[in-house]
């Protein structure tokens, strides 16, 4: 029996005819979903606000996960908004030259400084998919760069009414090395009300990243640290 998520599954009917093949969408592991849902729930109720009053929920999630990575001294497996050079095969993460593992913080500056120095780069054209930035890359080993061999899953988060984008998903499959490692996660998949009722962590006082850091450490240490409650918001 093949229980790997995201793979085609079919079979034979009693009459000997082939049944239609069903496609199972890739899913997150429960612990990964809990952490990401916690960030989604927090940002759904407390989003970043732009100067013109827009709710920047995805930006909020990226900021919270970035703070989590800082608190865990870059040992969080959840890497937000890593930009990838799609002209490379496989696509290469654009990283900070100082740390070697952290995402580069200012991609326009990186393009201006480094793009034309690489003789393999074609002329840069904005908006043509030469650089892609998934919402979250979940890595296997947090101490290593988010290169294709270290990617567990690539996650694209969708807050309504943000529609799916086929070309974007195809590029994310190139980043991950397999379309079955690309997960589209919608905010409606998270039961934020239920998580809030179960949470006893004073997130308002601690901050989301500090409150959830213990939960992520429980995952990273494979249960050797005390298991805290994962807060929603």
PDB file of C-alpha atoms in Angstrom, residues 9 18 26 29 46 51-52 54 96 98 105 132 146 150 161 163 172-173 177 184 186-187 201 208 212 214:
ATOM      1  CA  UNK A   9      -3.405   6.003  -6.700  1.00  0.00           C
ATOM      2  CA  UNK A  18      -8.859   0.069 -14.277  1.00  0.00           C
ATOM      3  CA  UNK A  26       0.496  16.810  -0.635  1.00  0.00           C
ATOM      4  CA  UNK A  29       3.051  16.653   8.869  1.00  0.00           C
ATOM      5  CA  UNK A  46      -3.231  40.606  14.472  1.00  0.00           C
ATOM      6  CA  UNK A  51       0.664  52.726   5.560  1.00  0.00           C
ATOM      7  CA  UNK A  52      -2.503  52.770   3.470  1.00  0.00           C
ATOM      8  CA  UNK A  54      -4.109  47.189   4.186  1.00  0.00           C
ATOM      9  CA  UNK A  96      23.306  36.343   3.106  1.00  0.00           C
ATOM     10  CA  UNK A  98      27.813  36.801   6.103  1.00  0.00           C
ATOM     11  CA  UNK A 105      17.487  40.544   3.248  1.00  0.00           C
ATOM     12  CA  UNK A 132      10.855  33.134  -6.865  1.00  0.00           C
ATOM     13  CA  UNK A 146      17.762  25.579   2.131  1.00  0.00           C
ATOM     14  CA  UNK A 150      17.769  19.855   2.259  1.00  0.00           C
ATOM     15  CA  UNK A 161      -9.332  35.801  -1.799  1.00  0.00           C
ATOM     16  CA  UNK A 163      -6.183  32.560  -5.934  1.00  0.00           C
ATOM     17  CA  UNK A 172       8.078  25.813  -6.571  1.00  0.00           C
ATOM     18  CA  UNK A 173       8.187  22.185  -7.733  1.00  0.00           C
ATOM     19  CA  UNK A 177      12.754  18.929  -6.799  1.00  0.00           C
ATOM     20  CA  UNK A 184      -0.629  24.909  -0.814  1.00  0.00           C
ATOM     21  CA  UNK A 186      -5.045  27.989   3.000  1.00  0.00           C
ATOM     22  CA  UNK A 187      -5.933  29.860   6.157  1.00  0.00           C
ATOM     23  CA  UNK A 201       0.268  30.768  26.702  1.00  0.00           C
ATOM     24  CA  UNK A 208       4.318  34.845  19.236  1.00  0.00           C
ATOM     25  CA  UNK A 212       6.059  28.994  20.324  1.00  0.00           C
ATOM     26  CA  UNK A 214       9.508  25.755  23.128  1.00  0.00           C
TER      27      UNK A 214
END
